[in-house]
């Protein structure tokens, strides 16, 4: 990913990017991709009906992660209150999705991988919160 390079060059960052926030942005986009792929794989499983809630959580988590990554990337006139709220919401969405996927991980490898990506993103969001300026 080029998140570090792009953010470092932003005129409001002055070459000093927030490492915890950059790791979070990258984890958000990785998690969004994993959740999207997991939802699609769940749709192909038989019986798919047992995975409906997991699919919904996958899709919700992917959307929240994508939005969080985009909002956290913006540095012009950054609204720290919104970034904080998004990081908190993202951590929650990732926790819930991970819990659902962990329930299916023994049967579906894609759920195991997705749960791992969700836990990584949840942790990255929680670590980025205190790294934001107050």
mmCIF file of N, CA, C and O in Angstrom, residues 22-108:
data_model
loop_
_atom_site.group_PDB
_atom_site.id
_atom_site.type_symbol
_atom_site.label_atom_id
_atom_site.label_comp_id
_atom_site.label_asym_id
_atom_site.label_seq_id
_atom_site.Cartn_x
_atom_site.Cartn_y
_atom_site.Cartn_z
ATOM 1 N N UNK A 22 -1.785 5.161 10.222
ATOM 2 C CA UNK A 22 -1.476 4.546 8.923
ATOM 3 C C UNK A 22 -1.663 3.029 8.995
ATOM 4 O O UNK A 22 -2.259 2.427 8.097
ATOM 5 N N UNK A 23 -1.200 2.400 10.057
ATOM 6 C CA UNK A 23 -1.419 0.955 10.211
ATOM 7 C C UNK A 23 -2.916 0.659 10.251
ATOM 8 O O UNK A 23 -3.382 -0.340 9.695
ATOM 9 N N UNK A 24 -3.683 1.535 10.888
ATOM 10 C CA UNK A 24 -5.124 1.360 10.965
ATOM 11 C C UNK A 24 -5.758 1.479 9.580
ATOM 12 O O UNK A 24 -6.611 0.661 9.215
ATOM 13 N N UNK A 25 -5.380 2.473 8.825
ATOM 14 C CA UNK A 25 -5.913 2.655 7.465
ATOM 15 C C UNK A 25 -5.650 1.401 6.629
ATOM 16 O O UNK A 25 -6.553 0.879 5.964
ATOM 17 N N UNK A 26 -4.438 0.906 6.684
ATOM 18 C CA UNK A 26 -4.094 -0.292 5.921
ATOM 19 C C UNK A 26 -4.877 -1.507 6.405
ATOM 20 O O UNK A 26 -5.358 -2.310 5.596
ATOM 21 N N UNK A 27 -5.045 -1.633 7.726
ATOM 22 C CA UNK A 27 -5.815 -2.752 8.275
ATOM 23 C C UNK A 27 -7.287 -2.647 7.878
ATOM 24 O O UNK A 27 -7.933 -3.662 7.603
ATOM 25 N N UNK A 28 -7.809 -1.421 7.827
ATOM 26 C CA UNK A 28 -9.208 -1.221 7.421
ATOM 27 C C UNK A 28 -9.443 -1.714 5.997
ATOM 28 O O UNK A 28 -10.415 -2.436 5.734
ATOM 29 N N UNK A 29 -8.568 -1.324 5.087
ATOM 30 C CA UNK A 29 -8.755 -1.742 3.690
ATOM 31 C C UNK A 29 -8.531 -3.246 3.528
ATOM 32 O O UNK A 29 -9.232 -3.902 2.757
ATOM 33 N N UNK A 30 -7.583 -3.813 4.272
ATOM 34 C CA UNK A 30 -7.357 -5.260 4.222
ATOM 35 C C UNK A 30 -8.581 -5.995 4.756
ATOM 36 O O UNK A 30 -9.034 -6.988 4.161
ATOM 37 N N UNK A 31 -9.122 -5.499 5.848
ATOM 38 C CA UNK A 31 -10.291 -6.137 6.451
ATOM 39 C C UNK A 31 -11.501 -6.031 5.532
ATOM 40 O O UNK A 31 -12.260 -6.995 5.376
ATOM 41 N N UNK A 32 -11.690 -4.868 4.910
ATOM 42 C CA UNK A 32 -12.819 -4.700 3.983
ATOM 43 C C UNK A 32 -12.747 -5.727 2.861
ATOM 44 O O UNK A 32 -13.762 -6.334 2.489
ATOM 45 N N UNK A 33 -11.552 -5.923 2.325
ATOM 46 C CA UNK A 33 -11.387 -6.901 1.246
ATOM 47 C C UNK A 33 -11.666 -8.312 1.758
ATOM 48 O O UNK A 33 -12.354 -9.101 1.108
ATOM 49 N N UNK A 34 -11.146 -8.649 2.928
ATOM 50 C CA UNK A 34 -11.363 -9.985 3.496
ATOM 51 C C UNK A 34 -12.834 -10.239 3.773
ATOM 52 O O UNK A 34 -13.351 -11.327 3.483
ATOM 53 N N UNK A 35 -13.527 -9.244 4.320
ATOM 54 C CA UNK A 35 -14.951 -9.399 4.624
ATOM 55 C C UNK A 35 -15.774 -9.555 3.350
ATOM 56 O O UNK A 35 -16.717 -10.353 3.306
ATOM 57 N N UNK A 36 -15.427 -8.806 2.324
ATOM 58 C CA UNK A 36 -16.140 -8.910 1.043
ATOM 59 C C UNK A 36 -15.943 -10.304 0.451
ATOM 60 O O UNK A 36 -16.907 -10.943 -0.010
ATOM 61 N N UNK A 37 -14.705 -10.788 0.475
ATOM 62 C CA UNK A 37 -14.412 -12.122 -0.055
ATOM 63 C C UNK A 37 -15.087 -13.206 0.773
ATOM 64 O O UNK A 37 -15.599 -14.192 0.229
ATOM 65 N N UNK A 38 -15.116 -13.021 2.092
ATOM 66 C CA UNK A 38 -15.743 -14.016 2.963
ATOM 67 C C UNK A 38 -17.248 -14.072 2.713
ATOM 68 O O UNK A 38 -17.827 -15.160 2.619
ATOM 69 N N UNK A 39 -17.879 -12.907 2.598
ATOM 70 C CA UNK A 39 -19.321 -12.884 2.316
ATOM 71 C C UNK A 39 -19.620 -13.611 1.014
ATOM 72 O O UNK A 39 -20.571 -14.407 0.936
ATOM 73 N N UNK A 40 -18.816 -13.361 0.001
ATOM 74 C CA UNK A 40 -19.023 -14.010 -1.288
ATOM 75 C C UNK A 40 -18.811 -15.517 -1.176
ATOM 76 O O UNK A 40 -19.594 -16.302 -1.734
ATOM 77 N N UNK A 41 -17.780 -15.925 -0.443
ATOM 78 C CA UNK A 41 -17.533 -17.360 -0.259
ATOM 79 C C UNK A 41 -18.674 -18.008 0.527
ATOM 80 O O UNK A 41 -19.102 -19.123 0.197
ATOM 81 N N UNK A 42 -19.190 -17.314 1.526
ATOM 82 C CA UNK A 42 -20.314 -17.841 2.300
ATOM 83 C C UNK A 42 -21.538 -18.072 1.415
ATOM 84 O O UNK A 42 -22.284 -19.035 1.609
ATOM 85 N N UNK A 43 -21.730 -17.179 0.442
ATOM 86 C CA UNK A 43 -22.861 -17.338 -0.480
ATOM 87 C C UNK A 43 -22.751 -18.619 -1.298
ATOM 88 O O UNK A 43 -23.767 -19.156 -1.755
ATOM 89 N N UNK A 44 -21.541 -19.124 -1.464
ATOM 90 C CA UNK A 44 -21.329 -20.352 -2.225
ATOM 91 C C UNK A 44 -21.374 -21.613 -1.388
ATOM 92 O O UNK A 44 -21.328 -22.716 -1.926
ATOM 93 N N UNK A 45 -21.452 -21.469 -0.076
ATOM 94 C CA UNK A 45 -21.461 -22.637 0.816
ATOM 95 C C UNK A 45 -22.849 -23.268 0.865
ATOM 96 O O UNK A 45 -23.859 -22.612 0.643
ATOM 97 N N UNK A 46 -22.857 -24.562 1.192
ATOM 98 C CA UNK A 46 -24.104 -25.294 1.339
ATOM 99 C C UNK A 46 -24.129 -25.917 2.723
ATOM 100 O O UNK A 46 -23.182 -26.629 3.074
ATOM 101 N N UNK A 47 -25.092 -25.665 3.541
ATOM 102 C CA UNK A 47 -26.241 -24.804 3.314
ATOM 103 C C UNK A 47 -25.906 -23.339 3.657
ATOM 104 O O UNK A 47 -25.428 -23.034 4.750
ATOM 105 N N UNK A 48 -26.173 -22.463 2.747
ATOM 106 C CA UNK A 48 -25.872 -21.046 2.892
ATOM 107 C C UNK A 48 -26.735 -20.394 3.964
ATOM 108 O O UNK A 48 -26.309 -19.452 4.621
ATOM 109 N N UNK A 49 -27.923 -20.906 4.185
ATOM 110 C CA UNK A 49 -28.856 -20.314 5.145
ATOM 111 C C UNK A 49 -28.252 -20.205 6.543
ATOM 112 O O UNK A 49 -28.566 -19.267 7.282
ATOM 113 N N UNK A 50 -27.371 -21.124 6.897
ATOM 114 C CA UNK A 50 -26.726 -21.091 8.215
ATOM 115 C C UNK A 50 -25.740 -19.926 8.348
ATOM 116 O O UNK A 50 -25.298 -19.607 9.443
ATOM 117 N N UNK A 51 -25.384 -19.318 7.234
ATOM 118 C CA UNK A 51 -24.367 -18.262 7.221
ATOM 119 C C UNK A 51 -24.946 -16.864 6.974
ATOM 120 O O UNK A 51 -24.192 -15.908 6.829
ATOM 121 N N UNK A 52 -26.268 -16.740 6.969
ATOM 122 C CA UNK A 52 -26.895 -15.459 6.634
ATOM 123 C C UNK A 52 -26.423 -14.337 7.552
ATOM 124 O O UNK A 52 -26.037 -13.258 7.093
ATOM 125 N N UNK A 53 -26.436 -14.554 8.850
ATOM 126 C CA UNK A 53 -26.005 -13.496 9.778
ATOM 127 C C UNK A 53 -24.524 -13.191 9.597
ATOM 128 O O UNK A 53 -24.113 -12.028 9.664
ATOM 129 N N UNK A 54 -23.720 -14.185 9.358
ATOM 130 C CA UNK A 54 -22.293 -13.981 9.103
ATOM 131 C C UNK A 54 -22.094 -13.127 7.850
ATOM 132 O O UNK A 54 -21.276 -12.194 7.845
ATOM 133 N N UNK A 55 -22.861 -13.411 6.813
ATOM 134 C CA UNK A 55 -22.774 -12.643 5.567
ATOM 135 C C UNK A 55 -23.151 -11.187 5.823
ATOM 136 O O UNK A 55 -22.464 -10.266 5.367
ATOM 137 N N UNK A 56 -24.213 -10.966 6.570
ATOM 138 C CA UNK A 56 -24.638 -9.594 6.882
ATOM 139 C C UNK A 56 -23.549 -8.855 7.650
ATOM 140 O O UNK A 56 -23.258 -7.686 7.366
ATOM 141 N N UNK A 57 -22.979 -9.522 8.638
ATOM 142 C CA UNK A 57 -21.908 -8.884 9.416
ATOM 143 C C UNK A 57 -20.678 -8.626 8.552
ATOM 144 O O UNK A 57 -20.015 -7.602 8.698
ATOM 145 N N UNK A 58 -20.376 -9.554 7.640
ATOM 146 C CA UNK A 58 -19.269 -9.351 6.690
ATOM 147 C C UNK A 58 -19.491 -8.086 5.875
ATOM 148 O O UNK A 58 -18.583 -7.256 5.729
ATOM 149 N N UNK A 59 -20.683 -7.944 5.335
ATOM 150 C CA UNK A 59 -20.977 -6.789 4.480
ATOM 151 C C UNK A 59 -20.973 -5.486 5.280
ATOM 152 O O UNK A 59 -20.429 -4.474 4.825
ATOM 153 N N UNK A 60 -21.550 -5.515 6.474
ATOM 154 C CA UNK A 60 -21.533 -4.316 7.325
ATOM 155 C C UNK A 60 -20.103 -3.938 7.691
ATOM 156 O O UNK A 60 -19.719 -2.769 7.618
ATOM 157 N N UNK A 61 -19.316 -4.915 8.079
ATOM 158 C CA UNK A 61 -17.935 -4.664 8.475
ATOM 159 C C UNK A 61 -17.130 -4.118 7.297
ATOM 160 O O UNK A 61 -16.360 -3.162 7.453
ATOM 161 N N UNK A 62 -17.315 -4.686 6.122
ATOM 162 C CA UNK A 62 -16.600 -4.200 4.940
ATOM 163 C C UNK A 62 -16.937 -2.737 4.669
ATOM 164 O O UNK A 62 -16.043 -1.927 4.394
ATOM 165 N N UNK A 63 -18.208 -2.383 4.759
ATOM 166 C CA UNK A 63 -18.618 -0.996 4.516
ATOM 167 C C UNK A 63 -18.048 -0.043 5.561
ATOM 168 O O UNK A 63 -17.556 1.037 5.231
ATOM 169 N N UNK A 64 -18.109 -0.440 6.827
ATOM 170 C CA UNK A 64 -17.586 0.408 7.902
ATOM 171 C C UNK A 64 -16.066 0.561 7.766
ATOM 172 O O UNK A 64 -15.529 1.666 7.911
ATOM 173 N N UNK A 65 -15.380 -0.523 7.447
ATOM 174 C CA UNK A 65 -13.921 -0.458 7.279
ATOM 175 C C UNK A 65 -13.532 0.445 6.113
ATOM 176 O O UNK A 65 -12.586 1.235 6.224
ATOM 177 N N UNK A 66 -14.250 0.328 5.002
ATOM 178 C CA UNK A 66 -13.949 1.168 3.841
ATOM 179 C C UNK A 66 -14.160 2.640 4.172
ATOM 180 O O UNK A 66 -13.307 3.486 3.868
ATOM 181 N N UNK A 67 -15.267 2.949 4.819
ATOM 182 C CA UNK A 67 -15.542 4.346 5.192
ATOM 183 C C UNK A 67 -14.518 4.857 6.202
ATOM 184 O O UNK A 67 -14.032 5.992 6.090
ATOM 185 N N UNK A 68 -14.155 4.030 7.156
ATOM 186 C CA UNK A 68 -13.173 4.439 8.165
ATOM 187 C C UNK A 68 -11.821 4.692 7.528
ATOM 188 O O UNK A 68 -11.161 5.694 7.831
ATOM 189 N N UNK A 69 -11.404 3.809 6.645
ATOM 190 C CA UNK A 69 -10.132 4.005 5.955
ATOM 191 C C UNK A 69 -10.106 5.301 5.172
ATOM 192 O O UNK A 69 -9.120 6.044 5.191
ATOM 193 N N UNK A 70 -11.207 5.610 4.490
ATOM 194 C CA UNK A 70 -11.276 6.841 3.691
ATOM 195 C C UNK A 70 -11.249 8.082 4.583
ATOM 196 O O UNK A 70 -10.504 9.037 4.319
ATOM 197 N N UNK A 71 -12.039 8.078 5.644
ATOM 198 C CA UNK A 71 -12.100 9.245 6.532
ATOM 199 C C UNK A 71 -10.775 9.442 7.260
ATOM 200 O O UNK A 71 -10.298 10.570 7.410
ATOM 201 N N UNK A 72 -10.145 8.360 7.691
ATOM 202 C CA UNK A 72 -8.863 8.463 8.389
ATOM 203 C C UNK A 72 -7.744 8.917 7.455
ATOM 204 O O UNK A 72 -6.749 9.491 7.905
ATOM 205 N N UNK A 73 -7.906 8.689 6.166
ATOM 206 C CA UNK A 73 -6.896 9.090 5.186
ATOM 207 C C UNK A 73 -6.897 10.602 4.956
ATOM 208 O O UNK A 73 -5.856 11.196 4.704
ATOM 209 N N UNK A 74 -8.060 11.222 5.072
ATOM 210 C CA UNK A 74 -8.170 12.661 4.800
ATOM 211 C C UNK A 74 -7.491 13.463 5.891
ATOM 212 O O UNK A 74 -7.760 13.283 7.071
ATOM 213 N N UNK A 75 -6.636 14.382 5.501
ATOM 214 C CA UNK A 75 -5.908 15.190 6.470
ATOM 215 C C UNK A 75 -6.251 16.672 6.400
ATOM 216 O O UNK A 75 -5.992 17.407 7.325
ATOM 217 N N UNK A 76 -6.848 17.137 5.309
ATOM 218 C CA UNK A 76 -7.196 18.556 5.193
ATOM 219 C C UNK A 76 -8.394 18.848 6.082
ATOM 220 O O UNK A 76 -9.450 18.249 5.933
ATOM 221 N N UNK A 77 -8.227 19.773 7.027
ATOM 222 C CA UNK A 77 -9.329 20.120 7.908
ATOM 223 C C UNK A 77 -9.862 18.929 8.662
ATOM 224 O O UNK A 77 -11.055 18.797 8.877
ATOM 225 N N UNK A 78 -8.982 18.040 9.071
ATOM 226 C CA UNK A 78 -9.374 16.802 9.735
ATOM 227 C C UNK A 78 -10.303 17.069 10.910
ATOM 228 O O UNK A 78 -10.084 17.971 11.708
ATOM 229 N N UNK A 79 -11.353 16.295 11.001
ATOM 230 C CA UNK A 79 -12.307 16.395 12.083
ATOM 231 C C UNK A 79 -12.044 15.227 13.024
ATOM 232 O O UNK A 79 -12.543 14.124 12.820
ATOM 233 N N UNK A 80 -11.232 15.483 14.055
ATOM 234 C CA UNK A 80 -10.809 14.411 14.960
ATOM 235 C C UNK A 80 -11.993 13.708 15.634
ATOM 236 O O UNK A 80 -11.948 12.510 15.869
ATOM 237 N N UNK A 81 -13.075 14.454 15.936
ATOM 238 C CA UNK A 81 -14.234 13.832 16.580
ATOM 239 C C UNK A 81 -14.860 12.777 15.677
ATOM 240 O O UNK A 81 -15.249 11.701 16.140
ATOM 241 N N UNK A 82 -14.942 13.065 14.388
ATOM 242 C CA UNK A 82 -15.507 12.104 13.448
ATOM 243 C C UNK A 82 -14.561 10.917 13.270
ATOM 244 O O UNK A 82 -14.997 9.761 13.246
ATOM 245 N N UNK A 83 -13.264 11.193 13.170
ATOM 246 C CA UNK A 83 -12.285 10.109 13.032
ATOM 247 C C UNK A 83 -12.372 9.194 14.246
ATOM 248 O O UNK A 83 -12.411 7.963 14.102
ATOM 249 N N UNK A 84 -12.437 9.751 15.436
ATOM 250 C CA UNK A 84 -12.554 8.940 16.658
ATOM 251 C C UNK A 84 -13.817 8.081 16.638
ATOM 252 O O UNK A 84 -13.782 6.897 16.972
ATOM 253 N N UNK A 85 -14.937 8.682 16.250
ATOM 254 C CA UNK A 85 -16.199 7.945 16.199
ATOM 255 C C UNK A 85 -16.118 6.801 15.189
ATOM 256 O O UNK A 85 -16.619 5.694 15.444
ATOM 257 N N UNK A 86 -15.500 7.059 14.050
ATOM 258 C CA UNK A 86 -15.357 6.021 13.029
ATOM 259 C C UNK A 86 -14.437 4.897 13.508
ATOM 260 O O UNK A 86 -14.727 3.715 13.277
ATOM 261 N N UNK A 87 -13.335 5.253 14.165
ATOM 262 C CA UNK A 87 -12.426 4.221 14.678
ATOM 263 C C UNK A 87 -13.129 3.348 15.705
ATOM 264 O O UNK A 87 -12.968 2.120 15.711
ATOM 265 N N UNK A 88 -13.931 3.957 16.554
ATOM 266 C CA UNK A 88 -14.672 3.202 17.567
ATOM 267 C C UNK A 88 -15.713 2.299 16.901
ATOM 268 O O UNK A 88 -15.841 1.122 17.249
ATOM 269 N N UNK A 89 -16.452 2.851 15.930
ATOM 270 C CA UNK A 89 -17.458 2.051 15.218
ATOM 271 C C UNK A 89 -16.802 0.904 14.451
ATOM 272 O O UNK A 89 -17.319 -0.218 14.423
ATOM 273 N N UNK A 90 -15.665 1.180 13.853
ATOM 274 C CA UNK A 90 -14.961 0.155 13.088
ATOM 275 C C UNK A 90 -14.490 -0.974 14.001
ATOM 276 O O UNK A 90 -14.633 -2.153 13.670
ATOM 277 N N UNK A 91 -13.937 -0.613 15.151
ATOM 278 C CA UNK A 91 -13.494 -1.638 16.100
ATOM 279 C C UNK A 91 -14.671 -2.520 16.520
ATOM 280 O O UNK A 91 -14.539 -3.742 16.620
ATOM 281 N N UNK A 92 -15.824 -1.903 16.743
ATOM 282 C CA UNK A 92 -17.012 -2.669 17.129
ATOM 283 C C UNK A 92 -17.471 -3.584 16.004
ATOM 284 O O UNK A 92 -17.751 -4.771 16.227
ATOM 285 N N UNK A 93 -17.553 -3.053 14.784
ATOM 286 C CA UNK A 93 -17.965 -3.869 13.642
ATOM 287 C C UNK A 93 -17.009 -5.042 13.438
ATOM 288 O O UNK A 93 -17.439 -6.168 13.171
ATOM 289 N N UNK A 94 -15.722 -4.784 13.587
ATOM 290 C CA UNK A 94 -14.721 -5.847 13.418
ATOM 291 C C UNK A 94 -14.851 -6.910 14.504
ATOM 292 O O UNK A 94 -14.743 -8.109 14.222
ATOM 293 N N UNK A 95 -15.104 -6.488 15.738
ATOM 294 C CA UNK A 95 -15.262 -7.446 16.832
ATOM 295 C C UNK A 95 -16.457 -8.355 16.573
ATOM 296 O O UNK A 95 -16.361 -9.586 16.699
ATOM 297 N N UNK A 96 -17.585 -7.761 16.194
ATOM 298 C CA UNK A 96 -18.797 -8.550 15.942
ATOM 299 C C UNK A 96 -18.626 -9.496 14.762
ATOM 300 O O UNK A 96 -19.059 -10.653 14.813
ATOM 301 N N UNK A 97 -18.001 -9.018 13.705
ATOM 302 C CA UNK A 97 -17.773 -9.860 12.538
ATOM 303 C C UNK A 97 -16.809 -11.000 12.870
ATOM 304 O O UNK A 97 -17.029 -12.142 12.470
ATOM 305 N N UNK A 98 -15.750 -10.684 13.606
ATOM 306 C CA UNK A 98 -14.790 -11.718 14.015
ATOM 307 C C UNK A 98 -15.475 -12.804 14.834
ATOM 308 O O UNK A 98 -15.248 -14.001 14.612
ATOM 309 N N UNK A 99 -16.330 -12.387 15.765
ATOM 310 C CA UNK A 99 -17.043 -13.363 16.594
ATOM 311 C C UNK A 99 -17.906 -14.282 15.735
ATOM 312 O O UNK A 99 -17.936 -15.501 15.952
ATOM 313 N N UNK A 100 -18.596 -13.707 14.757
ATOM 314 C CA UNK A 100 -19.436 -14.531 13.879
ATOM 315 C C UNK A 100 -18.592 -15.480 13.044
ATOM 316 O O UNK A 100 -18.900 -16.676 12.933
ATOM 317 N N UNK A 101 -17.524 -14.966 12.461
ATOM 318 C CA UNK A 101 -16.668 -15.808 11.622
ATOM 319 C C UNK A 101 -15.966 -16.893 12.432
ATOM 320 O O UNK A 101 -15.799 -18.014 11.953
ATOM 321 N N UNK A 102 -15.569 -16.568 13.651
ATOM 322 C CA UNK A 102 -14.924 -17.573 14.508
ATOM 323 C C UNK A 102 -15.862 -18.745 14.776
ATOM 324 O O UNK A 102 -15.412 -19.885 14.916
ATOM 325 N N UNK A 103 -17.160 -18.486 14.787
ATOM 326 C CA UNK A 103 -18.137 -19.556 14.978
ATOM 327 C C UNK A 103 -18.213 -20.529 13.807
ATOM 328 O O UNK A 103 -18.733 -21.629 13.951
ATOM 329 N N UNK A 104 -17.702 -20.115 12.652
ATOM 330 C CA UNK A 104 -17.726 -20.967 11.462
ATOM 331 C C UNK A 104 -16.321 -21.367 10.996
ATOM 332 O O UNK A 104 -16.181 -22.080 9.999
ATOM 333 N N UNK A 105 -15.306 -20.905 11.698
ATOM 334 C CA UNK A 105 -13.920 -21.080 11.249
ATOM 335 C C UNK A 105 -13.495 -22.541 11.148
ATOM 336 O O UNK A 105 -12.683 -22.889 10.284
ATOM 337 N N UNK A 106 -14.031 -23.393 11.984
ATOM 338 C CA UNK A 106 -13.645 -24.806 11.939
ATOM 339 C C UNK A 106 -14.116 -25.474 10.648
ATOM 340 O O UNK A 106 -13.471 -26.406 10.162
ATOM 341 N N UNK A 107 -15.212 -24.966 10.082
ATOM 342 C CA UNK A 107 -15.754 -25.563 8.858
ATOM 343 C C UNK A 107 -15.353 -24.814 7.590
ATOM 344 O O UNK A 107 -15.325 -25.403 6.510
ATOM 345 N N UNK A 108 -15.068 -23.513 7.728
ATOM 346 C CA UNK A 108 -14.823 -22.690 6.553
ATOM 347 C C UNK A 108 -13.538 -21.875 6.733
ATOM 348 O O UNK A 108 -13.501 -20.963 7.556
#
